[in-house]
Short mmCIF file of C-alpha atoms in Angstrom, two decimals:
data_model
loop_
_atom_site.label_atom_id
_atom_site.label_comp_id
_atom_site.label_asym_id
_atom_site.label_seq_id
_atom_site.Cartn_x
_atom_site.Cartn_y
_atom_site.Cartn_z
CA UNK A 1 54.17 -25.81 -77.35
CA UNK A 2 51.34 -28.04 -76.62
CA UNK A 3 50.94 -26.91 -73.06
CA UNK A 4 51.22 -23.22 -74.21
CA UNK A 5 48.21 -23.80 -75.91
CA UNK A 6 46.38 -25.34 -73.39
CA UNK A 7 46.55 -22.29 -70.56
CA UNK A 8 46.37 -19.84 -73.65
CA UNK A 9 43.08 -17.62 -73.27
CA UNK A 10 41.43 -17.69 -76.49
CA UNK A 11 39.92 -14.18 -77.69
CA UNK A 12 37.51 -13.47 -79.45
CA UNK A 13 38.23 -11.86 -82.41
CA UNK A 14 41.14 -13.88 -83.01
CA UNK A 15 39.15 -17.03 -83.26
CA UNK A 16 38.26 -18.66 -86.65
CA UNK A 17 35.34 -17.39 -88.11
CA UNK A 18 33.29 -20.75 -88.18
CA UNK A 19 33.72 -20.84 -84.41
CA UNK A 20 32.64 -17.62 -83.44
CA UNK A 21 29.54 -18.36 -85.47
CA UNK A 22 29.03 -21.39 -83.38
CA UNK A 23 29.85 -19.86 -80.18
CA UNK A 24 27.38 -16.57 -80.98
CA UNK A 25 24.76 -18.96 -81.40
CA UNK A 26 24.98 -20.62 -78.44
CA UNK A 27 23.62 -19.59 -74.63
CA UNK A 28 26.37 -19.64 -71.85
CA UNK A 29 25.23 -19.28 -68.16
CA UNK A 30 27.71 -18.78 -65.22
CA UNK A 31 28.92 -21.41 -63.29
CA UNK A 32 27.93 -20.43 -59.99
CA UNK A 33 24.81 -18.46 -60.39
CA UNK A 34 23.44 -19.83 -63.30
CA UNK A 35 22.23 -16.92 -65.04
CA UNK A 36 23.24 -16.52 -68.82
CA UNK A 37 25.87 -14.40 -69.84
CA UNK A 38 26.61 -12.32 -72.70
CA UNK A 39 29.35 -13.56 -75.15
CA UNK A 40 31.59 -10.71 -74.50
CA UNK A 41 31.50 -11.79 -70.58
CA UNK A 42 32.33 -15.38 -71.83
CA UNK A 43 35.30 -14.48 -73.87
CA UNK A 44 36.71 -11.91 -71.43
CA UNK A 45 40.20 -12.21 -69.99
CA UNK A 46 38.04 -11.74 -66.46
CA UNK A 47 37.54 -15.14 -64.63
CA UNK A 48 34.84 -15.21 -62.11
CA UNK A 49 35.22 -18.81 -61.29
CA UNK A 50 36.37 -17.99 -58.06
CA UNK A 51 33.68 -15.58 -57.19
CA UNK A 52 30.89 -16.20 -54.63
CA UNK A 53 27.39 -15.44 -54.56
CA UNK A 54 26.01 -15.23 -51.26
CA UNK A 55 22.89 -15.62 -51.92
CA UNK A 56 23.71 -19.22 -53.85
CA UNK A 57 26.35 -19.81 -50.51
CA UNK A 58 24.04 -19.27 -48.52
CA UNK A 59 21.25 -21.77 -49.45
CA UNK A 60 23.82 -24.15 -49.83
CA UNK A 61 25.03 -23.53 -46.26
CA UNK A 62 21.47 -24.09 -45.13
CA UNK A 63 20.68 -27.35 -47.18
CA UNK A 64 24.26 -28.89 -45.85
CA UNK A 65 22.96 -28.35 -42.82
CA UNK A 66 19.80 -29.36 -42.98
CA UNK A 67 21.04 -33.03 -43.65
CA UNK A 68 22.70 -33.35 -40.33
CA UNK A 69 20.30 -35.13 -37.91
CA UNK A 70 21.51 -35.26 -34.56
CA UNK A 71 21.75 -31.88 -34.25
CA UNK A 72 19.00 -29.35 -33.31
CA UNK A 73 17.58 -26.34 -34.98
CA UNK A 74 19.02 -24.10 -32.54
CA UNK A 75 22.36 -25.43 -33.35
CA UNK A 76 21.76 -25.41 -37.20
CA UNK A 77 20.35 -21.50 -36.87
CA UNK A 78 23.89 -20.80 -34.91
CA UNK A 79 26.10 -22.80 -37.20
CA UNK A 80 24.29 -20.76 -40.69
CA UNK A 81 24.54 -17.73 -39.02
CA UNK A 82 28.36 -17.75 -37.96
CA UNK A 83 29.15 -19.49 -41.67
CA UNK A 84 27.42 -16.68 -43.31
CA UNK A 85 29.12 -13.89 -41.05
CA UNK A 86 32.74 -15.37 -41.71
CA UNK A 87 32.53 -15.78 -45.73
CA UNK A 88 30.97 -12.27 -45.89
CA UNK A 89 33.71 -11.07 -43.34
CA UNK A 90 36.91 -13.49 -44.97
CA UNK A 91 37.48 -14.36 -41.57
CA UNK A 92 40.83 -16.56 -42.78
CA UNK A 93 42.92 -16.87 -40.09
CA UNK A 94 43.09 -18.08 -36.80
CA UNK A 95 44.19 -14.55 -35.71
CA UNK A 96 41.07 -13.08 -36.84
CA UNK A 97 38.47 -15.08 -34.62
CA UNK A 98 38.28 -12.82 -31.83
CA UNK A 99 37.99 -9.76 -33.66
CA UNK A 100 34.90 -12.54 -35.52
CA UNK A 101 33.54 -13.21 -32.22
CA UNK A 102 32.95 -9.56 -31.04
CA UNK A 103 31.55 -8.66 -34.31
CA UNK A 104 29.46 -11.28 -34.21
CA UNK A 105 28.41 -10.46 -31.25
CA UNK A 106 27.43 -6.52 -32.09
CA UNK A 107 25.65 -7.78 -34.98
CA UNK A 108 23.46 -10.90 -34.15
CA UNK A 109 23.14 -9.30 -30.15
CA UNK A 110 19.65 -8.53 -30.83
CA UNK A 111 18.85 -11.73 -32.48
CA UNK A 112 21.13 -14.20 -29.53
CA UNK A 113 19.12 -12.20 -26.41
CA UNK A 114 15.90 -12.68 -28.22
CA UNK A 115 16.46 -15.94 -28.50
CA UNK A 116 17.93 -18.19 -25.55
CA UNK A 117 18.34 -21.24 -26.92
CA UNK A 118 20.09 -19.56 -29.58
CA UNK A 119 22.42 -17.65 -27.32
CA UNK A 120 23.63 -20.72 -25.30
CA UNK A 121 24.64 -21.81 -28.61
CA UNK A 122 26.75 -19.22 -29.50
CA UNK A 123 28.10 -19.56 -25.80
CA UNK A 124 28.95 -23.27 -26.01
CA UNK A 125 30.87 -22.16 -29.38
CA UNK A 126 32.64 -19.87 -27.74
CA UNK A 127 33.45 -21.98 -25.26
CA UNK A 128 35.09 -24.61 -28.30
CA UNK A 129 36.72 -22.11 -29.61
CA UNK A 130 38.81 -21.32 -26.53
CA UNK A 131 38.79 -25.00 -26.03
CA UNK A 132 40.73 -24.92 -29.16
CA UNK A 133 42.99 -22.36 -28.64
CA UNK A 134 41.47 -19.97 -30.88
CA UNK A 135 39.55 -17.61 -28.63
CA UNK A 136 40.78 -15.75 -25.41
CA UNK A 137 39.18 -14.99 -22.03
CA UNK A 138 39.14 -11.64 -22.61
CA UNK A 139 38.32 -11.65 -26.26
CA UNK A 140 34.88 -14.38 -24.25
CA UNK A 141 34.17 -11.98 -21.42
CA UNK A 142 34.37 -9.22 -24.02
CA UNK A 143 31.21 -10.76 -26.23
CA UNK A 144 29.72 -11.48 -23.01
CA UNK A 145 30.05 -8.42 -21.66
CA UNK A 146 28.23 -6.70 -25.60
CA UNK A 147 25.81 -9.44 -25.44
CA UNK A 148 24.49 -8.22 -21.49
CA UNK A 149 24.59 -4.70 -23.01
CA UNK A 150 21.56 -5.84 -25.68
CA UNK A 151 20.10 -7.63 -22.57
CA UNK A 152 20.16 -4.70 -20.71
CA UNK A 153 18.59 -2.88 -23.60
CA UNK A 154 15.69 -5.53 -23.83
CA UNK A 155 14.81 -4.98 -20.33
CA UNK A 156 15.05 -1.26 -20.59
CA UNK A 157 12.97 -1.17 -23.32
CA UNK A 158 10.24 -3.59 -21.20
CA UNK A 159 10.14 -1.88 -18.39
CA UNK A 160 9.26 1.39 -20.41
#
């Protein structure tokens, strides 16, 4: 009985009078973003505890990163920008990193070519991922192979 009564969602009209005049009084906010919520959002059957913002995600990506020393901003750029892609993406699996890595590719291309110290990063991950079983040859040559294509584009656009 006691347990029951524990994981039992308490509404809000079926609380005691006394509390819900204690509980309209007060100001909730939400736990990840902060910003206050109505009572009706805090006595909803609708949990968001397990939601992410990723605007809030991605700041604290950044300041995790920011702590590490001994690596360089290059690297720290590359390691935010592949963290951001695969919690927007719920990359989950290990059988969804190559489909990841060509993605990734398409949509930072412009960004890696522009960039060179930037795009040997993303390289040299590629290069532990397959070290690590998780990426292919093909699956490598493939990004390579998009990533020339937005080189090729640079240049055209140059010459012109």
């Amino acid at each position: 009985m006691l347990q029951f009564a524990k994981t039992r969602k308490l509404s809000f009209e079926r609380s005691e009078p006394r509390n819900r005049l204690l509980l309209q009084k007060r100001q909730f906010f939400h736990s990840h973003r902060a910003q206050p919520m109505a009572l009706e959002q805090v006595m909803s059957d609708r949990d968001s505890e397990d939601e992410v913002d990723d605007d809030v995600a991605d700041f604290e990506d950044r300041r995790m990163l920011d702590d590490f020393v001994d690596v360089t901003k290059d690297e720290k750029q590359m390691m935010h920008l592949w963290n951001s892609f695969v919690r927007k993406q719920r990359v989950l699996a290990d059988g969804h990193i190559p489909w990841a890595c060509e993605a990734f590719s398409r949509l930072h291309g412009h960004d890696l070519v522009r960039a060179p110290a930037l795009f040997w990063c993303w390289r040299l991950f590629m290069i532990k991922l397959w070290n690590h079983g998780l990426l292919d040859a093909r699956t490598m040559n493939n990004c390579n192979i998009i990533l020339e294509q937005f080189q090729n584009e640079g240049s055209d656009q140059m010459k012109s």
